[in-house]
Every structure is written in structure tokens, then in C-alpha cells.
PDB file of C-alpha atoms in Angstrom:
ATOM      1  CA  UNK T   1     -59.234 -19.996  24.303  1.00  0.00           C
ATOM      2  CA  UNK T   2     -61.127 -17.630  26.001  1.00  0.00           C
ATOM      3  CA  UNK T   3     -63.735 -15.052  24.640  1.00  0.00           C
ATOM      4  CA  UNK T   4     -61.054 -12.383  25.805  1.00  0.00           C
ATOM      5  CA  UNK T   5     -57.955 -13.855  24.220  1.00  0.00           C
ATOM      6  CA  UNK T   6     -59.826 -13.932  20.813  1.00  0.00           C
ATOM      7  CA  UNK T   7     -61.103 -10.969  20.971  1.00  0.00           C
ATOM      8  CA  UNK T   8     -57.681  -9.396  21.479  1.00  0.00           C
ATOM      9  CA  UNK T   9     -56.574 -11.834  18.846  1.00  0.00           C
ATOM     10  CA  UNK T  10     -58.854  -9.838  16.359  1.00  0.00           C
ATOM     11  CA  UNK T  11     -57.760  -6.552  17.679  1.00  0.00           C
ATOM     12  CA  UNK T  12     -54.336  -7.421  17.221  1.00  0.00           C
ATOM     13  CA  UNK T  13     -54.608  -8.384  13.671  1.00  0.00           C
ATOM     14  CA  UNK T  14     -56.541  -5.426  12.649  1.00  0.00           C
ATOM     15  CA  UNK T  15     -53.921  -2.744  13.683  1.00  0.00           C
ATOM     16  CA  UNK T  16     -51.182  -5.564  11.849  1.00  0.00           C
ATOM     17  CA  UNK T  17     -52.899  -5.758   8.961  1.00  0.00           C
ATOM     18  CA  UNK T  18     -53.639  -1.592   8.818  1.00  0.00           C
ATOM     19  CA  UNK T  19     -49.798  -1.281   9.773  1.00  0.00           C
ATOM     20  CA  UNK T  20     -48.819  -3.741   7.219  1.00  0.00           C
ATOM     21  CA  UNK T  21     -50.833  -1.957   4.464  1.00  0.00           C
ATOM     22  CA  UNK T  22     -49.614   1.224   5.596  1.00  0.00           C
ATOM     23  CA  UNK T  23     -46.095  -0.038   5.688  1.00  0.00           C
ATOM     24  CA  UNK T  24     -46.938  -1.873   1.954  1.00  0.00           C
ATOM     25  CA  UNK T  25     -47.880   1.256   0.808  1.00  0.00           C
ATOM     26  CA  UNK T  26     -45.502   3.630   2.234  1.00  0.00           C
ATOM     27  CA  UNK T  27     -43.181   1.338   0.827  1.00  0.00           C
ATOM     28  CA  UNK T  28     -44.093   1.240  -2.610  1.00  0.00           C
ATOM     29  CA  UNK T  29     -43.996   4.851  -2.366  1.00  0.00           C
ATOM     30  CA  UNK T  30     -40.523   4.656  -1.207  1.00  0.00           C
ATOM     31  CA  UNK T  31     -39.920   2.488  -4.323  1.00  0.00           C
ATOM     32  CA  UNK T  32     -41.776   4.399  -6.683  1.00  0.00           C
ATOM     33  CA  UNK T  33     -39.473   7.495  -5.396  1.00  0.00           C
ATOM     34  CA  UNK T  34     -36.329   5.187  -5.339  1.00  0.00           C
ATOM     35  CA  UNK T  35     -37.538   4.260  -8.730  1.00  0.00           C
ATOM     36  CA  UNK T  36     -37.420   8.011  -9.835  1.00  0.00           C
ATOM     37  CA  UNK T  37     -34.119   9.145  -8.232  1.00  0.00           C
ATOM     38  CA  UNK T  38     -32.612   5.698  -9.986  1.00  0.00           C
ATOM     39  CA  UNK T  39     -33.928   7.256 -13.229  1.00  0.00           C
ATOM     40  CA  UNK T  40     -32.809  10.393 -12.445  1.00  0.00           C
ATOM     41  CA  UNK T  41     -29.528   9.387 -11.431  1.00  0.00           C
ATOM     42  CA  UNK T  42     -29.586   7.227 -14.815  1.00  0.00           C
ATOM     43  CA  UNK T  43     -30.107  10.325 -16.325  1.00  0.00           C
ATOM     44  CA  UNK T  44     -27.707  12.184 -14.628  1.00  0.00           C
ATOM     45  CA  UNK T  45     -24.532   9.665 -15.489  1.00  0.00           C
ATOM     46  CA  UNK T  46     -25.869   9.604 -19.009  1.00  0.00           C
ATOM     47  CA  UNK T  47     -25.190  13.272 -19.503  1.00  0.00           C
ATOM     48  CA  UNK T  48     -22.124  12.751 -17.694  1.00  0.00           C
ATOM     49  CA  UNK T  49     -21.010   9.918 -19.584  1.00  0.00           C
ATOM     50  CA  UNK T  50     -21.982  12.223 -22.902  1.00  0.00           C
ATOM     51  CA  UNK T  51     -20.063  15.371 -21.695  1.00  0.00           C
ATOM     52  CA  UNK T  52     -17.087  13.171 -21.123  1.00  0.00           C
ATOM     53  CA  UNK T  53     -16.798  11.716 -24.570  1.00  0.00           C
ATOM     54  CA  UNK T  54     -17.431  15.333 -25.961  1.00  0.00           C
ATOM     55  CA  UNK T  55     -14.294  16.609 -23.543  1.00  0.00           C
ATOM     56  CA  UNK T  56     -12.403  13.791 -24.478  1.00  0.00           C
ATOM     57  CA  UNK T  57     -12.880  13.659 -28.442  1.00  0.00           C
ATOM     58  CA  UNK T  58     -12.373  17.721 -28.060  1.00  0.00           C
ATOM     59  CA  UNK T  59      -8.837  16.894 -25.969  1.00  0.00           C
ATOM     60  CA  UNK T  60      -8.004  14.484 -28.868  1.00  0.00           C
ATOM     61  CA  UNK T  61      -8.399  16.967 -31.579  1.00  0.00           C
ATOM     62  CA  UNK T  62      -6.484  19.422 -29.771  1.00  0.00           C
ATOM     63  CA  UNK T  63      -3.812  16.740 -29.388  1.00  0.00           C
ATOM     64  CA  UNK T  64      -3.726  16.425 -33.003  1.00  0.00           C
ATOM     65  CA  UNK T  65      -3.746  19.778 -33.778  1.00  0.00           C
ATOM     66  CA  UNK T  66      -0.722  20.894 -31.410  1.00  0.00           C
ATOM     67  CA  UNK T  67       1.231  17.973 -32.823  1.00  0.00           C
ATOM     68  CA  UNK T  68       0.728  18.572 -36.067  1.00  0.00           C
ATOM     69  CA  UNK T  69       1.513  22.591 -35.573  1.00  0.00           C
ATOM     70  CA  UNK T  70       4.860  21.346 -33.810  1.00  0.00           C
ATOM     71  CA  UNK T  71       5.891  18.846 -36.860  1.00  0.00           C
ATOM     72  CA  UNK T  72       5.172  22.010 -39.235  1.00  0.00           C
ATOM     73  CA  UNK T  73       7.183  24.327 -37.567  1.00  0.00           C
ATOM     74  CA  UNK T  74       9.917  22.116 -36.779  1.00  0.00           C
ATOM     75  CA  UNK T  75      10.205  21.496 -40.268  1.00  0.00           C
ATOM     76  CA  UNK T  76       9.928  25.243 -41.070  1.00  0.00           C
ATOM     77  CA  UNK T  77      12.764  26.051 -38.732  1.00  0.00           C
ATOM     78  CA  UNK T  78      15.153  23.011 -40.291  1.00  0.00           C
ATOM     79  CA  UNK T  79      14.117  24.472 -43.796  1.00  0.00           C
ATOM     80  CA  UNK T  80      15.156  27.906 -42.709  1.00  0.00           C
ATOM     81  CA  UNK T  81      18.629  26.553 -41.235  1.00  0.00           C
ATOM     82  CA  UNK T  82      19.387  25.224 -44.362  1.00  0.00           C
ATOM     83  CA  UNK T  83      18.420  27.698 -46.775  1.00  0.00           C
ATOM     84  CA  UNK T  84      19.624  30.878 -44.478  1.00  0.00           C
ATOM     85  CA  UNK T  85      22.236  31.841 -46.444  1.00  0.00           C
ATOM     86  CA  UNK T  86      20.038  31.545 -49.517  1.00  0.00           C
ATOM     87  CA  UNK T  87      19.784  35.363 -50.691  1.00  0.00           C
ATOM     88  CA  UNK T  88      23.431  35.983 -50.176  1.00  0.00           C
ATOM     89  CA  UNK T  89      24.702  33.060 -52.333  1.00  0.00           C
ATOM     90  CA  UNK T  90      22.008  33.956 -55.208  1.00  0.00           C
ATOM     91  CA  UNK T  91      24.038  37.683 -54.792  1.00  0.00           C
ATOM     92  CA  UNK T  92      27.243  35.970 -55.343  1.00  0.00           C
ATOM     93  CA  UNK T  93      26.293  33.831 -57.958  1.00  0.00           C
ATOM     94  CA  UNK T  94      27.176  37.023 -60.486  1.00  0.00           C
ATOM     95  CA  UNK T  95      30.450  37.321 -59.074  1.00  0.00           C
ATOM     96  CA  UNK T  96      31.162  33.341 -59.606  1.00  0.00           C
ATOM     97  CA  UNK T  97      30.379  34.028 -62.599  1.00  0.00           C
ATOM     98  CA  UNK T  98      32.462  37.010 -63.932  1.00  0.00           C
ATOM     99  CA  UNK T  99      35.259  34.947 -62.331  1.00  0.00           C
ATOM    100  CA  UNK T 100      34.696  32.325 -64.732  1.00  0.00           C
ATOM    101  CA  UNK T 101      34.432  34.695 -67.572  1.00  0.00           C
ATOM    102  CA  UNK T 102      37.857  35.691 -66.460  1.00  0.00           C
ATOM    103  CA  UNK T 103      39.399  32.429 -66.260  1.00  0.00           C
ATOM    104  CA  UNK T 104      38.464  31.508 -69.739  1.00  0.00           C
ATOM    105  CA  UNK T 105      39.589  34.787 -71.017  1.00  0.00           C
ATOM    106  CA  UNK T 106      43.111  34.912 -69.380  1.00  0.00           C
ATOM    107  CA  UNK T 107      44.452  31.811 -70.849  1.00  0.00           C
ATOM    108  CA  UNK T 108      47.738  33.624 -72.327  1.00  0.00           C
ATOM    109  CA  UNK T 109      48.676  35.507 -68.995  1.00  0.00           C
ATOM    110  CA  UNK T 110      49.802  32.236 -66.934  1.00  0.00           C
ATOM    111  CA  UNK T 111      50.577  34.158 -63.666  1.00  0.00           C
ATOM    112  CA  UNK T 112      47.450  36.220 -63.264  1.00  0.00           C
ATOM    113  CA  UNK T 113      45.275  32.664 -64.341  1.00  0.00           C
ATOM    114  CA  UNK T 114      46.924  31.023 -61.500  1.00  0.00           C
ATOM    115  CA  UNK T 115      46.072  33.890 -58.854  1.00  0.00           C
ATOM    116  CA  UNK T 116      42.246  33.896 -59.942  1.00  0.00           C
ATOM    117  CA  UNK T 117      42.204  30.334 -60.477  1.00  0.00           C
ATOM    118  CA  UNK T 118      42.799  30.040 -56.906  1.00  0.00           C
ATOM    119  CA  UNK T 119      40.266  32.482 -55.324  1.00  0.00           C
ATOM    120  CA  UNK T 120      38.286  30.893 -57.552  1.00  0.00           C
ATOM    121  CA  UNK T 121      38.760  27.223 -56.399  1.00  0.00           C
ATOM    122  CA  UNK T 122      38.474  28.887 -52.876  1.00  0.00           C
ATOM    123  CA  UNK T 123      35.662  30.258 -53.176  1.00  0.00           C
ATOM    124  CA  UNK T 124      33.582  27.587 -54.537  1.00  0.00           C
ATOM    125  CA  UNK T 125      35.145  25.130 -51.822  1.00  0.00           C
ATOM    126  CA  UNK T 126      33.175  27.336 -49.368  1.00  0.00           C
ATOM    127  CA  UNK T 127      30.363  27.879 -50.997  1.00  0.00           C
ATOM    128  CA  UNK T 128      29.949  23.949 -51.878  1.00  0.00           C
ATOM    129  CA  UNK T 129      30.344  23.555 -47.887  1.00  0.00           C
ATOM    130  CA  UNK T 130      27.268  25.274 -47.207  1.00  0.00           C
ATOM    131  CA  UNK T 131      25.465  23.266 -49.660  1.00  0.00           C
ATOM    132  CA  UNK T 132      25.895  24.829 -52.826  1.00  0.00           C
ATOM    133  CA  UNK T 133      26.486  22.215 -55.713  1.00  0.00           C
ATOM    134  CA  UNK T 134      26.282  23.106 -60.001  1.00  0.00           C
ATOM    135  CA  UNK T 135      23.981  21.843 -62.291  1.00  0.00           C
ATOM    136  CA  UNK T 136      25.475  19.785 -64.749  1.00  0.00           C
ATOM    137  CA  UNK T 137      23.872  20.193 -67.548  1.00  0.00           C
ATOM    138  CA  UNK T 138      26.162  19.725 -71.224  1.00  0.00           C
ATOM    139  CA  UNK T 139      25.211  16.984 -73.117  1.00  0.00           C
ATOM    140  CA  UNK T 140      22.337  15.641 -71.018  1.00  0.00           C
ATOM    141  CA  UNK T 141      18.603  15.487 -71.737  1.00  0.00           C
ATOM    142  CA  UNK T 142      16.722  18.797 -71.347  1.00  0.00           C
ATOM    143  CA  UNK T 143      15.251  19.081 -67.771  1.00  0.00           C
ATOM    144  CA  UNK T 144      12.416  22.329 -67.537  1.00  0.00           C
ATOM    145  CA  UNK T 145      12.722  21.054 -63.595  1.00  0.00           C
ATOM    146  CA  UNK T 146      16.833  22.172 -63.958  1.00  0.00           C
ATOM    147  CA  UNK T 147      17.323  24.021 -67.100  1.00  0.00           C
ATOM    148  CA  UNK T 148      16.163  27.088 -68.879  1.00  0.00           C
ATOM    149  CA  UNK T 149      16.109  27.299 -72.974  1.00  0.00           C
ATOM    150  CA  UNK T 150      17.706  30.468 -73.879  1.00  0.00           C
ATOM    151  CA  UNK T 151      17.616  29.183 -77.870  1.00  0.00           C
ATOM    152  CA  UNK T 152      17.165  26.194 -79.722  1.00  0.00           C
ATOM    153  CA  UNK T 153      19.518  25.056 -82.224  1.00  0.00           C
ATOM    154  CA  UNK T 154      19.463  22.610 -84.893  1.00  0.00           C
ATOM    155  CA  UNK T 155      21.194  19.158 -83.449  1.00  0.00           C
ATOM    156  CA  UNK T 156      24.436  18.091 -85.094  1.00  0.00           C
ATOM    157  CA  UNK T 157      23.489  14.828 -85.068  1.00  0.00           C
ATOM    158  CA  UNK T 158      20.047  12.945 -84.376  1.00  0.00           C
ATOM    159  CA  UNK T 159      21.162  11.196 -80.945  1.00  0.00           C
ATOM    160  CA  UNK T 160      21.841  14.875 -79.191  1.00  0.00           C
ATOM    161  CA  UNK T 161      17.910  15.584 -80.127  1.00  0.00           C
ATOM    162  CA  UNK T 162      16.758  17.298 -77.228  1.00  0.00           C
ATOM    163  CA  UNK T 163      19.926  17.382 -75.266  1.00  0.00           C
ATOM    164  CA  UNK T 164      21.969  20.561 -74.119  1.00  0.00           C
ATOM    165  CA  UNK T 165      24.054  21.540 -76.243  1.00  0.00           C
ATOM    166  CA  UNK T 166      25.495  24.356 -74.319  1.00  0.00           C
ATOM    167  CA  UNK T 167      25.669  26.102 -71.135  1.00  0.00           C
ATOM    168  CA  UNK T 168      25.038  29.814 -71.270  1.00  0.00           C
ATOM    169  CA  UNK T 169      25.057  30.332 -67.508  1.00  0.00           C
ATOM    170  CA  UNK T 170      25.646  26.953 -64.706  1.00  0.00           C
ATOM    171  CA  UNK T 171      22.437  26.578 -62.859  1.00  0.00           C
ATOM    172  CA  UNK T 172      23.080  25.963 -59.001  1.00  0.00           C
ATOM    173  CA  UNK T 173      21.263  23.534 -56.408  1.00  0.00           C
ATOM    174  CA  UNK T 174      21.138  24.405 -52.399  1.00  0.00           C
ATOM    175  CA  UNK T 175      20.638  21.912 -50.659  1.00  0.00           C
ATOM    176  CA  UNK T 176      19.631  19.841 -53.237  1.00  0.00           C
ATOM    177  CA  UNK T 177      16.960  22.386 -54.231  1.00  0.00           C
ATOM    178  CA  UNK T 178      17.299  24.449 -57.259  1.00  0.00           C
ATOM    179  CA  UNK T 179      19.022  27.722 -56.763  1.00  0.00           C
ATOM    180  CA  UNK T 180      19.135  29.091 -60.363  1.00  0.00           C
ATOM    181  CA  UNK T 181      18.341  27.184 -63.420  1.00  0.00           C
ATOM    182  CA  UNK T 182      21.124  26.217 -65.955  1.00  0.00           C
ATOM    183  CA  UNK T 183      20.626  28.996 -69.384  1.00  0.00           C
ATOM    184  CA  UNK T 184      20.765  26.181 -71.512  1.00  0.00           C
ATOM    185  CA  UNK T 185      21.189  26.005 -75.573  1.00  0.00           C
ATOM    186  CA  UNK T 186      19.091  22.739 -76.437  1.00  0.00           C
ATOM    187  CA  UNK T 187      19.593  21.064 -79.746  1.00  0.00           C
ATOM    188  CA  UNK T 188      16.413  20.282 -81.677  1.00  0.00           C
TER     189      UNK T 188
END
């Protein structure tokens, strides 16, 4: 080789080696700001990620909520269906009542018995449609849940301790919920 060819050897590896340390460190540079915008971006899908789980855990209450608002007043409205005609039975309870009264005191007047005996059975065939059913109460154990003492008595003998002796007004269920309590007379 020739004093010329090396010499241009040298000269070409100098500007290599400056380019290739320039390039180096332009390039870790590059990777140190690469580096960064990965963090950043790390950063970035973190929040995301966080914001998501707070959207979706806020979503999922609200789900629960709604349902549990829509199961409450779905049974509200089925409640009031079945209990609608609540306050106008409770008025006619009084007149079932005097009817009864009547009943029992017309037993010499056959004729006139009959007649009310029949309103009578109509009526409560109507009434028992929409869900009214009585209380029965004589001779069974005193319930505070179904029956109201009106007096206490002495008990004729000791097995009707505690039992109803007599019924001083029917109690009534609607719908299988208590209407009116039975006036009871319990024996003690």
C-alpha cells in the first residue's frame, strides 16, 4: 500500500469513527427520549386503565341501584293492585256487620231471614272474590298477630286456658293480610 492509500485510510476512519460516535450518541439520546415517551405513555395507560375501572365500578353501582329501584316499585305497584280496594271494604265491614246482627236477631220472621240471608250470602261472595276472607277465631289459641282481647274471662275448663272463648266482632284478612283484628273474649 501506498503512503497515499494509508493516509486516506486514516482519514477515512476518523470521520467513521466521529460519525459513529455522533450517531452512538444521537442515538442514545433517541433512546433516552424513547425511554421517556415509553414512560410517559406507561403513565398515560395507567391513568387510563384507573379511570376505566372507576367508570366501570361507578356503571355497576348504578346497575344495581336501577335494578333494585325497579324490583321495589314493581312490588309497590303489585301491593297496591291488591290492596286497592282496601279503604272501601274496611267501610263496609260495619255494614257486614249490622247484617249479621240482623240475621241472628230475625230468627222468628222466616220470610224477611231468607231475604237478608241472601244479600247477605251475596255480598260476602263478592267481597271474598276480591280477597277478603274471616278470621276464625272461636275456640282457638289467642293470636295478638289476629285477635284483639276485649275482656278476659275465667275458662270453663283448664284445656280452653288461653283460647277464645268468644267472638265480639270477626276479624278480616285481605289478601292474606290482616284487615281488622277479631274482638276476641279469651278465657284465662
Amino acid at each position: 500500500m501506498t503512503q497515499v492509500e494509508k493516509e486516506n485510510e486514516k482519514t477515512d476512519t476518523t470521520p467513521q469513527t466521529e460519525e459513529t460516535q455522533a450517531t452512538e450518541g444521537q442515538t442514545k439520546k433517541e433512546r433516552k427520549k424513547r425511554h421517556e415517551k415509553h414512560d410517559d405513555n406507561v403513565e398515560k395507560l395507567q391513568e387510563l386503565g384507573e379511570k376505566l375501572a372507576e367508570a366501570n365500578d361507578k356503571y355497576v353501582r348504578m346497575y344495581s341501584e336501577y335494578e333494585n329501584y325497579r324490583k321495589r316499585t314493581n312490588q309497590e305497584k303489585a301491593d297496591l293492585i291488591l290492596n286497592a280496594g282496601k279503604d272501601m271494604i274496611k267501610a263496609i265491614l260495619p255494614v257486614v256487620d249490622d247484617m249479621e246482627r240482623a240475621l241472628s236477631a230475625m230468627a222468628d220472621e222466616e220470610n224477611a231471614k231468607e231475604g237478608v240471608q241472601l244479600i247477605y250470602n251475596k255480598l260476602m261472595n263478592i267481597l271474598s272474590q276480591k280477597g277478603l276472607k274471616a278470621i276464625e277465631a272461636k275456640g282457638e289459641k289467642f293470636d295478638e298477630n289476629l285477635h284483639e282481647a276485649v275482656t278476659q274471662i275465667p275458662a270453663p275448663s283448664e284445656d280452653m286456658k288461653g283460647k277464645v272463648v268468644d267472638v265480639v266482632e270477626k276479624g278480616y284478612f285481605l289478601n292474606n293480610k290482616v284487615l281488622r283484628y277479631a274482638k276476641v273474649v279469651v278465657a284465662i
